Each structure stands twice: as C-alpha cells, then as structure tokens.
Amino acid sequence: MLRRKQQTNQPMNFSQKSGGNSATHSTTHTTQNPGAARLRTILLAAGIASLCASCQNPQAPNATTPGATPAASPVAVSAPGDPNTVKIVSMLPMTGSALGQSQTMVNGIKQALAETDSKACDGKIKIEYEVLDDATAAAGKWDPAQVTSNSNKIVADGSVVAAIGHYNSGAAKLSIPVLNQANVVMISPANTYPGLTKPGKGEPKEPNVYYPAGTRNFTRVVPADDLQGSVAGNWAKSLGVQKVFILDDQELYGKGIADVFEATAKKLGIQVLGREGIDIKASDYKALMNKIKALNPDMIYFGGTTQSNTGQIIKDMRNVGMAADAVKFMGPDGIKDQALIDAAGKDGEGVYATFGGLPAKELTGEGAKWYASYKAKFNAEPEAYTAYAYESAKVAIAAINKVCKNDRAAIRDAVLATKDFNGVLGNWSFDANGDTSLTVMSGNVVKGGKWDFVSALKAE
C-alpha cells in the first residue's frame, strides 16, 4: 500500500464551488434588472479588494489536515517578552512506548543547555527550552492533530527561534511547511525519510513541496534511510541471508526504508519471497506468520518502529516455529530501543537492527567525553538518539551565538551554513539539502536482554 501522497494547495478558482465540484458557469441574461447587476459588480469589486488587501499583509501560516501543505490561514505572532531571551522547542513523543527514548533525548538537550548555563553571546542572550509532546494517549504515538497544534503554537510564539524534532518522519512532513513559512529552523535528531530533503528519493513533488517559502529550514544530524536501507541489505547478505520476506507498517518512515531495503536485496541477489503492509492495530499476526513460514525464509525484514506493534510481530514469528537460529528478524533504527526489548520479551533475543550512526558507548573523542558525562549526570545509559538530540541542541546554540539576537531567518541561515562541526558525532557538515555528511552506521543485535553492538557499517 502506498503511503499517503502529499497534497498541495491549489490557487483559488472562483468558477468552482467551495465543495470542490466541477465548475459551472452562470449565465447573465440580458433581461436582468440593470440596478441589480450594478450592485453585484460593486460587491464583487469590494470582495476582490478585500482579498487583495489581505494578501498584501501575509501572516504566519498554520498547519492543516494531515499530509497537506499548510494553508495561509493567519496565526498571530506574539512579540518576544524580552528581546534578549530566545526559546528552543522540542517536538517528540512524550506519551506512549516511545517515552523512554524521547525522555533521554530531552535529557540530552537539557545537558547541552546546562553546559552554557542556558546563555549565549557572552551571557547577553538567555535561552529558554520548552518540551512539546507530539503524541497522544489515544494514538499511543505521534498524532497528526497534535503536530498541527504544536506547529501553530511554535509559529505564534515570537520567542521561538529553533525547533528540535521530530522522532517520526511522518510528523516532520506536517510541521516542516508550517515552520518554513515562518522562518523557524528545525534540526532533527531522528527523521530519516529521504524525501524530506533529497530530490528523486521520495515522491515526485518531494522535497520542494515541504518548502513553500522557497528556502530550506530543515536539517538532520542523522543519515537518511536511502543510506540505511542499503546498508541493511548489504549486512543481511553478509549474514548469509538468501531469502527474505519484507513487512512494513505503511507509514512514511517504515515503508520508505523497506522500499530501499527491497531494492538493495534484489540487486544483491537476495530472493524477496513477498511483501506486505501490516495493520499495526492487529491483536496478533499468527496467520501472516504461518503464511511466511511456509515460504521458508532466512529472514523477515520489518520497516517500522517499535510503536508499530513490532513486539507482537516478533512474538508470533517465534510462536509459529520460526526460531531465531533459523529465521532472522531485522529492522531499522526505529526498533532499536529498550521498548522493543520490553515488548518482545524473551522472543526479542537475536533480533537485528541497523542504526544511522554508532551507539553512544562506541563514540570516540568528544563523543566519548559526552557519553561519560551523560552517565554520570543521569545515572543511566543513553538511548539510541540521545547523542543526536544533544548534537542538535549544540548546533542550535552555535547558531544563536553567531546571530546574537532574535532573528529567525538569520538563525535558520546560520544552522544551514554549519560546516566542520566538531561535535560528539565527529567532524561533520550540512550539505545544501540540510543532510549530514556522516555516513558511518552500525549493526546491532539483542543479546542477553540488551542491545549489543556488532560492527560499524559503512554506506557505499
């Protein structure tokens, strides 16, 4: 099943009905009252003048329906209460099973701010931080309506100069265009769907459809899925996989990375036995697993996140007789968290996952120093994306230090211009698309109830 395509706003057509039906042209009869005709002409002119007047003073846009480009509905932008105070906002799923991952990301952001006492420009600029939840209890994960609400809130708050988010690429798809028209830069520690930034790597109109203002405002410090999906295919080949069945959760991220994995597997000569999109709300997948078992695969590859019922998929896979030593299970970085281990239980042993970088404890240089300081500060292991959230915050702080005033456009430009950044992830730069120059990834496996690093994987 294809993921929902991005809709685009069309120019207003005065010959069409508001309901979107086919245009029907009214005919003016010569026998009409000339006074009534003159009145209609005056009213039409007044309406057009009013419309044009509103176009001359555009205000910040707001988000619309899921998957749609934002309309130009006005959102009032408040003036900063203090011109010397700016705000960084994070948009992460703080509700549902992703909370553990997200909380460590928030910890990383707070840690970066604490290192400068939440100040910039030699103490002249104060930096505030606000945590926004893009998930709801009803959804159990990110929620389009919540993303809409958060995006509008960010635009309206004149003190906000940078956003860190999201965890899910589908959420970023909705918020990027809204923030774009308000010049708010977004730095992502986790969004890996290629179509958000790379021409020719997603849907036909991507990525330009996400940037209605004509300028880029989205960057990411993590490599995109066109690299990770390819790395996963090569790793599967090196593990001896000859036959694979592919599943995906039918969401932007999951389907996208499964597409790349499938293409790579076929190129490498791995037989793709079949592919299906799952219902993430299903109570079990036993029938599907029995169907796959009959095909005698070496591996099941799943494109999705832990929140897409991955634990249940793994349990049912093992319960129908596909043991870990006979049939491997591999997924992308979206399943590399403690929540997956908790959900799968003992059946999670032997599960493989790629990750768009190195685990925190494998970092060197500044990364090794950060890892030690994080463990000392929070008395816990950081999750997969903690270092990336920390790095995102450091990039935002560096941009604020260059601009030294509340200027959204200038801070956006400073972030996009990041070059040779010596951070915890290594020395890297953003390219013209806002993508990181880093390409080293990792292979990991669940061993003894925890994620264990296997090896570094280099994108070719």
Short mmCIF file of C-alpha atoms in Angstrom, two decimals:
data_model
loop_
_atom_site.label_atom_id
_atom_site.label_comp_id
_atom_site.label_asym_id
_atom_site.label_seq_id
_atom_site.Cartn_x
_atom_site.Cartn_y
_atom_site.Cartn_z
CA MET A 1 0.00 0.00 0.00
CA LEU A 2 1.38 3.35 -0.99
CA ARG A 3 1.85 5.91 1.72
CA ARG A 4 -0.46 8.89 1.56
CA LYS A 5 0.76 11.37 -1.03
CA GLN A 6 1.42 14.94 -0.11
CA GLN A 7 -1.41 17.21 -1.10
CA THR A 8 -0.76 20.66 -2.44
CA ASN A 9 -2.82 23.79 -2.15
CA GLN A 10 -4.32 24.89 -5.42
CA PRO A 11 -4.93 28.50 -6.45
CA MET A 12 -8.43 29.70 -5.69
CA ASN A 13 -10.76 29.12 -8.66
CA PHE A 14 -13.70 31.49 -8.50
CA SER A 15 -15.58 29.38 -11.07
CA GLN A 16 -15.67 26.36 -8.76
CA LYS A 17 -17.97 25.70 -5.86
CA SER A 18 -16.43 25.61 -2.40
CA GLY A 19 -17.26 21.94 -2.19
CA GLY A 20 -14.82 21.17 -4.99
CA ASN A 21 -17.41 20.09 -7.59
CA SER A 22 -16.95 20.66 -11.29
CA ALA A 23 -17.17 24.28 -12.33
CA THR A 24 -20.48 25.54 -13.65
CA HIS A 25 -20.66 28.95 -15.22
CA SER A 26 -23.74 31.10 -14.54
CA THR A 27 -25.20 32.99 -17.44
CA THR A 28 -26.21 36.64 -17.14
CA HIS A 29 -29.45 37.19 -19.02
CA THR A 30 -29.97 40.49 -20.78
CA THR A 31 -33.40 40.77 -19.23
CA GLN A 32 -31.95 41.10 -15.69
CA ASN A 33 -32.51 44.28 -13.69
CA PRO A 34 -29.60 46.61 -14.52
CA GLY A 35 -29.57 48.03 -10.97
CA ALA A 36 -29.12 44.57 -9.51
CA ALA A 37 -26.31 43.91 -11.97
CA ARG A 38 -24.52 47.13 -10.92
CA LEU A 39 -24.90 46.13 -7.26
CA ARG A 40 -23.38 42.71 -7.93
CA THR A 41 -20.46 44.41 -9.72
CA ILE A 42 -19.82 46.72 -6.73
CA LEU A 43 -19.95 43.83 -4.26
CA LEU A 44 -17.62 41.70 -6.37
CA ALA A 45 -15.11 44.55 -6.62
CA ALA A 46 -15.25 45.11 -2.87
CA GLY A 47 -14.69 41.41 -2.27
CA ILE A 48 -11.67 41.31 -4.57
CA ALA A 49 -10.22 44.45 -2.97
CA SER A 50 -10.64 42.91 0.46
CA LEU A 51 -8.97 39.72 -0.70
CA CYS A 52 -6.04 41.58 -2.24
CA ALA A 53 -5.64 43.72 0.86
CA SER A 54 -5.28 40.61 2.98
CA CYS A 55 -2.73 39.21 0.51
CA GLN A 56 -0.55 42.29 0.88
CA ASN A 57 -0.02 41.61 4.59
CA PRO A 58 0.55 37.85 4.91
CA GLN A 59 0.74 36.46 8.40
CA ALA A 60 2.35 33.31 9.67
CA PRO A 61 0.69 30.14 8.31
CA ASN A 62 -0.86 27.31 10.24
CA ALA A 63 -0.99 23.59 9.69
CA THR A 64 -3.96 21.99 8.02
CA THR A 65 -5.05 18.41 7.57
CA PRO A 66 -2.54 15.54 7.81
CA GLY A 67 -0.44 15.24 4.68
CA ALA A 68 -1.48 18.60 3.31
CA THR A 69 0.62 21.64 2.59
CA PRO A 70 -0.33 24.37 5.08
CA ALA A 71 -2.82 26.99 4.04
CA ALA A 72 -2.16 30.67 4.57
CA SER A 73 -4.67 30.99 7.41
CA PRO A 74 -3.44 33.74 9.73
CA VAL A 75 -1.74 32.93 13.00
CA ALA A 76 -0.84 35.96 15.07
CA VAL A 77 2.82 36.03 16.11
CA SER A 78 3.43 37.46 19.54
CA ALA A 79 6.31 39.82 20.14
CA PRO A 80 9.03 38.38 22.40
CA GLY A 81 8.50 39.47 26.01
CA ASP A 82 12.24 40.08 26.30
CA PRO A 83 14.28 40.79 23.15
CA ASN A 84 17.31 39.22 24.83
CA THR A 85 15.53 35.92 25.50
CA VAL A 86 15.07 33.26 22.82
CA LYS A 87 13.49 29.84 23.02
CA ILE A 88 14.32 26.38 21.67
CA VAL A 89 11.40 23.94 21.47
CA SER A 90 11.48 20.16 21.08
CA MET A 91 8.69 18.13 19.46
CA LEU A 92 8.94 14.48 20.49
CA PRO A 93 6.53 11.70 21.50
CA MET A 94 6.37 12.07 25.29
CA THR A 95 3.34 9.76 25.50
CA GLY A 96 3.27 6.05 24.66
CA SER A 97 6.06 3.50 24.40
CA ALA A 98 8.44 5.99 22.77
CA LEU A 99 8.60 7.96 26.03
CA GLY A 100 11.77 6.22 27.22
CA GLN A 101 13.61 7.12 24.02
CA SER A 102 12.22 10.66 23.98
CA GLN A 103 12.99 11.36 27.62
CA THR A 104 16.67 10.61 27.09
CA MET A 105 16.61 12.93 24.07
CA VAL A 106 15.15 15.67 26.26
CA ASN A 107 17.91 14.90 28.78
CA GLY A 108 20.49 15.39 26.04
CA ILE A 109 19.03 18.76 25.05
CA LYS A 110 18.94 19.93 28.66
CA GLN A 111 22.52 18.75 29.13
CA ALA A 112 23.70 20.82 26.15
CA LEU A 113 21.95 23.93 27.50
CA ALA A 114 23.28 23.39 31.02
CA GLU A 115 26.84 23.44 29.70
CA THR A 116 26.37 27.08 28.74
CA ASP A 117 24.07 27.94 31.67
CA SER A 118 21.30 28.37 29.05
CA LYS A 119 23.01 31.50 27.76
CA ALA A 120 24.69 32.66 24.57
CA CYS A 121 26.70 35.63 23.30
CA ASP A 122 28.75 36.04 26.48
CA GLY A 123 25.66 35.90 28.63
CA LYS A 124 23.76 38.61 26.76
CA ILE A 125 21.19 36.17 25.36
CA LYS A 126 19.15 33.86 27.60
CA ILE A 127 17.94 30.59 26.07
CA GLU A 128 14.72 29.02 27.29
CA TYR A 129 13.65 25.47 26.46
CA GLU A 130 10.13 24.09 26.12
CA VAL A 131 9.17 20.43 25.67
CA LEU A 132 6.17 19.80 23.40
CA ASP A 133 4.57 16.35 23.17
CA ASP A 134 3.64 15.37 19.61
CA ALA A 135 1.91 12.17 20.76
CA THR A 136 -1.44 11.48 22.42
CA ALA A 137 -2.67 8.72 24.70
CA ALA A 138 -5.44 7.91 22.22
CA ALA A 139 -2.99 7.30 19.38
CA GLY A 140 -0.27 5.80 21.56
CA LYS A 141 2.27 7.53 19.34
CA TRP A 142 2.63 10.77 17.34
CA ASP A 143 -0.71 12.26 16.41
CA PRO A 144 -1.31 14.49 13.34
CA ALA A 145 -3.69 16.79 15.23
CA GLN A 146 -1.15 17.25 17.99
CA VAL A 147 1.59 18.02 15.47
CA THR A 148 -0.73 20.62 13.94
CA SER A 149 -1.39 22.23 17.30
CA ASN A 150 2.29 22.27 18.24
CA SER A 151 3.34 23.75 14.89
CA ASN A 152 0.88 26.60 15.21
CA LYS A 153 1.99 27.22 18.79
CA ILE A 154 5.63 27.46 17.73
CA VAL A 155 4.87 29.88 14.91
CA ALA A 156 2.75 32.08 17.18
CA ASP A 157 5.41 32.33 19.90
CA GLY A 158 7.75 35.05 18.71
CA SER A 159 10.45 33.98 21.17
CA VAL A 160 10.93 30.59 19.44
CA VAL A 161 13.89 30.61 17.06
CA ALA A 162 14.58 26.87 16.63
CA ALA A 163 12.80 23.54 16.93
CA ILE A 164 14.33 20.12 17.60
CA GLY A 165 12.28 17.25 16.24
CA HIS A 166 10.67 15.02 15.36
CA TYR A 167 11.20 11.36 16.20
CA ASN A 168 8.84 10.27 13.39
CA SER A 169 9.28 11.40 9.79
CA GLY A 170 5.52 11.46 9.23
CA ALA A 171 5.25 14.15 11.88
CA ALA A 172 8.04 16.18 10.28
CA LYS A 173 6.19 16.01 6.97
CA LEU A 174 3.38 18.04 8.53
CA SER A 175 5.34 20.55 10.58
CA ILE A 176 8.18 21.48 8.21
CA PRO A 177 5.99 23.51 5.78
CA VAL A 178 4.35 25.41 8.63
CA LEU A 179 7.65 26.37 10.24
CA ASN A 180 9.14 27.04 6.81
CA GLN A 181 6.79 29.91 6.11
CA ALA A 182 7.62 31.44 9.49
CA ASN A 183 11.44 31.07 9.05
CA VAL A 184 11.74 28.71 12.04
CA VAL A 185 14.59 26.24 11.58
CA MET A 186 14.09 22.60 12.53
CA ILE A 187 17.03 20.39 13.46
CA SER A 188 16.14 16.72 13.55
CA PRO A 189 17.94 14.12 15.63
CA ALA A 190 15.92 11.22 14.19
CA ASN A 191 13.93 11.90 10.99
CA THR A 192 15.45 9.72 8.28
CA TYR A 193 12.88 9.62 5.44
CA PRO A 194 14.90 10.71 2.34
CA GLY A 195 12.04 12.58 0.67
CA LEU A 196 12.13 15.31 3.31
CA THR A 197 15.38 16.64 1.84
CA LYS A 198 16.59 14.69 -1.19
CA PRO A 199 15.29 15.16 -4.74
CA GLY A 200 14.49 11.91 -6.51
CA LYS A 201 14.49 9.84 -3.31
CA GLY A 202 10.80 10.03 -2.46
CA GLU A 203 7.52 11.09 -4.08
CA PRO A 204 7.63 13.14 -7.33
CA LYS A 205 7.00 16.53 -5.69
CA GLU A 206 9.33 15.93 -2.77
CA PRO A 207 11.17 17.62 -1.20
CA ASN A 208 10.11 21.01 -2.63
CA VAL A 209 6.51 20.53 -1.51
CA TYR A 210 7.68 20.87 2.11
CA TYR A 211 9.29 24.27 1.50
CA PRO A 212 6.55 26.62 0.25
CA ALA A 213 8.63 29.71 1.08
CA GLY A 214 11.28 28.56 -1.38
CA THR A 215 14.05 28.29 1.23
CA ARG A 216 15.19 25.30 3.27
CA ASN A 217 14.59 25.30 7.02
CA PHE A 218 15.01 21.58 7.85
CA THR A 219 18.26 19.85 8.74
CA ARG A 220 19.13 16.50 10.29
CA VAL A 221 22.20 15.27 12.11
CA VAL A 222 21.41 11.62 11.31
CA PRO A 223 21.94 9.91 7.91
CA ALA A 224 18.83 9.32 5.80
CA ASP A 225 17.16 5.98 5.00
CA ASP A 226 18.42 5.78 1.44
CA LEU A 227 21.77 5.05 3.10
CA GLN A 228 20.48 2.94 5.99
CA GLY A 229 18.22 0.75 3.84
CA SER A 230 21.14 -0.01 1.55
CA VAL A 231 23.42 -0.77 4.50
CA ALA A 232 20.80 -3.16 5.91
CA GLY A 233 20.61 -5.06 2.62
CA ASN A 234 24.37 -5.47 2.48
CA TRP A 235 24.50 -6.54 6.13
CA ALA A 236 21.78 -9.15 5.55
CA LYS A 237 23.81 -10.54 2.64
CA SER A 238 26.93 -10.77 4.84
CA LEU A 239 24.89 -12.65 7.45
CA GLY A 240 24.15 -15.34 4.89
CA VAL A 241 20.58 -14.37 4.08
CA GLN A 242 19.39 -15.75 0.74
CA LYS A 243 15.59 -15.49 1.05
CA VAL A 244 13.71 -12.71 2.79
CA PHE A 245 10.09 -11.71 3.37
CA ILE A 246 9.54 -7.96 3.80
CA LEU A 247 6.94 -6.26 6.01
CA ASP A 248 6.30 -2.58 6.63
CA ASP A 249 3.95 -0.53 8.81
CA GLN A 250 2.60 1.50 5.86
CA GLU A 251 3.88 4.75 7.38
CA LEU A 252 6.22 7.24 5.75
CA TYR A 253 9.37 6.08 7.51
CA GLY A 254 8.64 2.36 7.60
CA LYS A 255 7.54 1.93 4.02
CA GLY A 256 10.29 4.20 2.76
CA ILE A 257 13.14 2.25 4.34
CA ALA A 258 11.56 -1.07 3.36
CA ASP A 259 11.49 0.15 -0.25
CA VAL A 260 15.23 0.83 -0.18
CA PHE A 261 15.98 -2.47 1.55
CA GLU A 262 13.93 -4.38 -1.04
CA ALA A 263 15.68 -2.70 -3.96
CA THR A 264 19.10 -3.40 -2.41
CA ALA A 265 18.26 -7.03 -1.62
CA LYS A 266 17.19 -7.70 -5.21
CA LYS A 267 20.32 -6.03 -6.53
CA LEU A 268 22.45 -8.27 -4.30
CA GLY A 269 20.69 -11.43 -5.43
CA ILE A 270 18.66 -12.00 -2.26
CA GLN A 271 15.32 -13.57 -3.17
CA VAL A 272 12.37 -11.50 -2.00
CA LEU A 273 9.65 -14.05 -1.23
CA GLY A 274 6.93 -11.46 -0.75
CA ARG A 275 5.98 -8.21 0.88
CA GLU A 276 3.03 -6.97 2.92
CA GLY A 277 1.97 -3.87 4.79
CA ILE A 278 0.65 -4.73 8.24
CA ASP A 279 -2.19 -3.41 10.35
CA ILE A 280 -0.37 -2.02 13.37
CA LYS A 281 -3.55 -2.28 15.47
CA ALA A 282 -3.95 -6.04 14.92
CA SER A 283 -4.16 -8.21 18.04
CA ASP A 284 -1.90 -10.87 16.51
CA TYR A 285 -0.11 -11.86 13.30
CA LYS A 286 -0.21 -15.67 13.57
CA ALA A 287 -1.95 -16.22 10.22
CA LEU A 288 0.58 -13.97 8.47
CA MET A 289 3.48 -15.68 10.18
CA ASN A 290 2.24 -19.16 9.21
CA LYS A 291 1.97 -17.94 5.62
CA ILE A 292 5.54 -16.61 5.72
CA LYS A 293 6.84 -19.76 7.44
CA ALA A 294 5.53 -21.89 4.56
CA LEU A 295 7.79 -19.94 2.20
CA ASN A 296 10.87 -20.99 4.19
CA PRO A 297 12.64 -17.60 4.55
CA ASP A 298 16.06 -16.97 6.06
CA MET A 299 14.93 -13.60 7.41
CA ILE A 300 11.97 -11.29 7.91
CA TYR A 301 12.77 -7.60 7.40
CA PHE A 302 10.38 -5.11 9.00
CA GLY A 303 10.24 -1.44 8.07
CA GLY A 304 8.73 0.39 11.02
CA THR A 305 9.14 1.46 14.62
CA THR A 306 8.62 -0.25 17.95
CA GLN A 307 5.32 1.62 18.21
CA SER A 308 4.06 -0.26 15.12
CA ASN A 309 3.42 -3.42 17.18
CA THR A 310 6.85 -4.87 16.39
CA GLY A 311 6.98 -6.79 19.67
CA GLN A 312 3.84 -8.73 18.75
CA ILE A 313 5.17 -9.48 15.26
CA ILE A 314 8.33 -10.98 16.77
CA LYS A 315 6.38 -13.00 19.36
CA ASP A 316 4.08 -14.50 16.74
CA MET A 317 7.02 -15.20 14.44
CA ARG A 318 8.71 -17.24 17.13
CA ASN A 319 5.49 -18.85 18.38
CA VAL A 320 4.69 -20.41 14.99
CA GLY A 321 8.11 -22.04 14.91
CA MET A 322 10.45 -19.60 13.18
CA ALA A 323 13.27 -19.82 15.74
CA ALA A 324 15.99 -17.19 15.96
CA ASP A 325 18.72 -19.61 14.85
CA ALA A 326 16.78 -20.46 11.69
CA VAL A 327 14.96 -17.27 10.69
CA LYS A 328 16.47 -13.88 11.46
CA PHE A 329 14.44 -10.75 12.17
CA MET A 330 15.90 -7.39 11.18
CA GLY A 331 14.57 -3.86 11.41
CA PRO A 332 15.86 -0.28 11.14
CA ASP A 333 16.78 2.20 13.85
CA GLY A 334 13.10 2.70 14.64
CA ILE A 335 13.13 -0.56 16.62
CA LYS A 336 16.46 -0.03 18.36
CA ASP A 337 15.22 0.96 21.79
CA GLN A 338 14.53 -0.55 25.19
CA ALA A 339 10.80 -0.50 24.45
CA LEU A 340 11.28 -3.17 21.76
CA ILE A 341 13.07 -5.46 24.19
CA ASP A 342 10.33 -4.90 26.76
CA ALA A 343 7.60 -5.61 24.21
CA ALA A 344 9.16 -8.74 22.68
CA GLY A 345 10.41 -10.25 25.94
CA LYS A 346 12.44 -13.44 25.57
CA ASP A 347 11.47 -13.64 21.90
CA GLY A 348 13.48 -10.49 21.26
CA GLU A 349 16.77 -12.37 21.66
CA GLY A 350 18.69 -12.37 18.38
CA VAL A 351 16.76 -9.51 16.78
CA TYR A 352 18.94 -7.41 14.47
CA ALA A 353 18.72 -3.65 13.91
CA THR A 354 20.67 -1.16 11.89
CA PHE A 355 21.23 2.31 13.25
CA GLY A 356 22.15 5.54 11.44
CA GLY A 357 25.32 6.05 13.42
CA LEU A 358 27.27 4.45 16.25
CA PRO A 359 25.90 3.55 19.69
CA ALA A 360 26.80 6.08 22.35
CA LYS A 361 29.37 3.87 24.05
CA GLU A 362 31.18 3.39 20.71
CA LEU A 363 31.69 7.12 20.15
CA THR A 364 35.23 8.48 20.34
CA GLY A 365 36.80 11.86 21.07
CA GLU A 366 34.19 14.42 22.11
CA GLY A 367 31.58 11.68 21.88
CA ALA A 368 33.35 9.54 24.47
CA LYS A 369 33.59 12.52 26.84
CA TRP A 370 29.89 13.22 26.39
CA TYR A 371 28.96 9.58 26.99
CA ALA A 372 30.82 9.56 30.31
CA SER A 373 29.26 12.86 31.37
CA TYR A 374 25.74 11.70 30.47
CA LYS A 375 26.06 8.52 32.53
CA ALA A 376 27.44 10.49 35.45
CA LYS A 377 24.66 13.09 35.27
CA PHE A 378 21.66 10.80 34.73
CA ASN A 379 22.99 7.52 36.14
CA ALA A 380 21.67 5.64 33.10
CA GLU A 381 22.62 4.53 29.61
CA PRO A 382 21.55 6.92 26.86
CA GLU A 383 19.16 5.54 24.25
CA ALA A 384 19.99 5.39 20.54
CA TYR A 385 19.12 9.00 19.69
CA THR A 386 20.26 10.77 22.84
CA ALA A 387 23.58 11.87 21.36
CA TYR A 388 21.79 13.13 18.26
CA ALA A 389 19.42 15.26 20.32
CA TYR A 390 22.38 16.65 22.26
CA GLU A 391 24.16 17.43 18.97
CA SER A 392 21.03 19.11 17.59
CA ALA A 393 20.88 21.38 20.61
CA LYS A 394 24.58 22.25 20.28
CA VAL A 395 24.02 23.22 16.63
CA ALA A 396 21.12 25.48 17.62
CA ILE A 397 23.17 27.09 20.39
CA ALA A 398 26.08 27.67 18.00
CA ALA A 399 23.76 29.40 15.52
CA ILE A 400 22.32 31.63 18.25
CA ASN A 401 25.87 32.56 19.25
CA LYS A 402 26.56 33.67 15.68
CA VAL A 403 23.46 35.85 15.38
CA CYS A 404 23.14 37.15 18.96
CA LYS A 405 19.58 38.40 18.54
CA ASN A 406 16.05 37.13 17.99
CA ASP A 407 16.13 36.78 14.22
CA ARG A 408 14.52 33.59 12.98
CA ALA A 409 15.74 33.89 9.40
CA ALA A 410 19.33 34.67 10.41
CA ILE A 411 19.43 31.75 12.86
CA ARG A 412 17.96 29.45 10.22
CA ASP A 413 20.67 30.50 7.77
CA ALA A 414 23.39 30.03 10.41
CA VAL A 415 22.20 26.47 11.08
CA LEU A 416 22.10 25.59 7.38
CA ALA A 417 25.62 27.01 7.00
CA THR A 418 27.07 24.62 9.64
CA LYS A 419 30.42 23.31 8.38
CA ASP A 420 33.18 21.25 10.01
CA PHE A 421 31.22 20.98 13.24
CA ASN A 422 33.38 19.20 15.80
CA GLY A 423 30.74 17.54 17.92
CA VAL A 424 30.01 14.32 19.76
CA LEU A 425 29.21 12.58 16.47
CA GLY A 426 32.56 13.52 14.94
CA ASN A 427 33.52 16.24 12.49
CA TRP A 428 30.72 16.84 10.02
CA SER A 429 28.87 19.41 7.89
CA PHE A 430 25.40 20.04 6.48
CA ASP A 431 25.14 19.85 2.70
CA ALA A 432 22.92 22.07 0.54
CA ASN A 433 19.90 19.86 1.33
CA GLY A 434 20.42 20.06 5.09
CA ASP A 435 21.76 16.50 5.31
CA THR A 436 24.73 15.48 7.40
CA SER A 437 27.99 14.43 5.78
CA LEU A 438 28.23 11.48 8.20
CA THR A 439 27.70 8.03 6.64
CA VAL A 440 29.04 5.55 9.22
CA MET A 441 26.26 3.36 10.66
CA SER A 442 26.10 0.30 12.86
CA GLY A 443 24.69 -3.20 13.11
CA ASN A 444 23.26 -4.26 16.48
CA VAL A 445 21.66 -7.36 17.99
CA VAL A 446 19.64 -8.10 21.13
CA LYS A 447 21.82 -10.25 23.34
CA GLY A 448 21.22 -11.03 26.99
CA GLY A 449 18.22 -8.70 27.13
CA LYS A 450 20.02 -5.63 25.80
CA TRP A 451 21.18 -4.15 22.54
CA ASP A 452 24.72 -5.22 21.71
CA PHE A 453 26.93 -3.52 19.11
CA VAL A 454 28.04 -5.91 16.35
CA SER A 455 30.03 -3.77 13.91
CA ALA A 456 30.28 -0.47 12.11
CA LEU A 457 28.62 -0.47 8.69
CA LYS A 458 29.81 1.95 6.02
CA ALA A 459 27.40 3.28 3.41
CA GLU A 460 28.73 2.64 -0.09
#
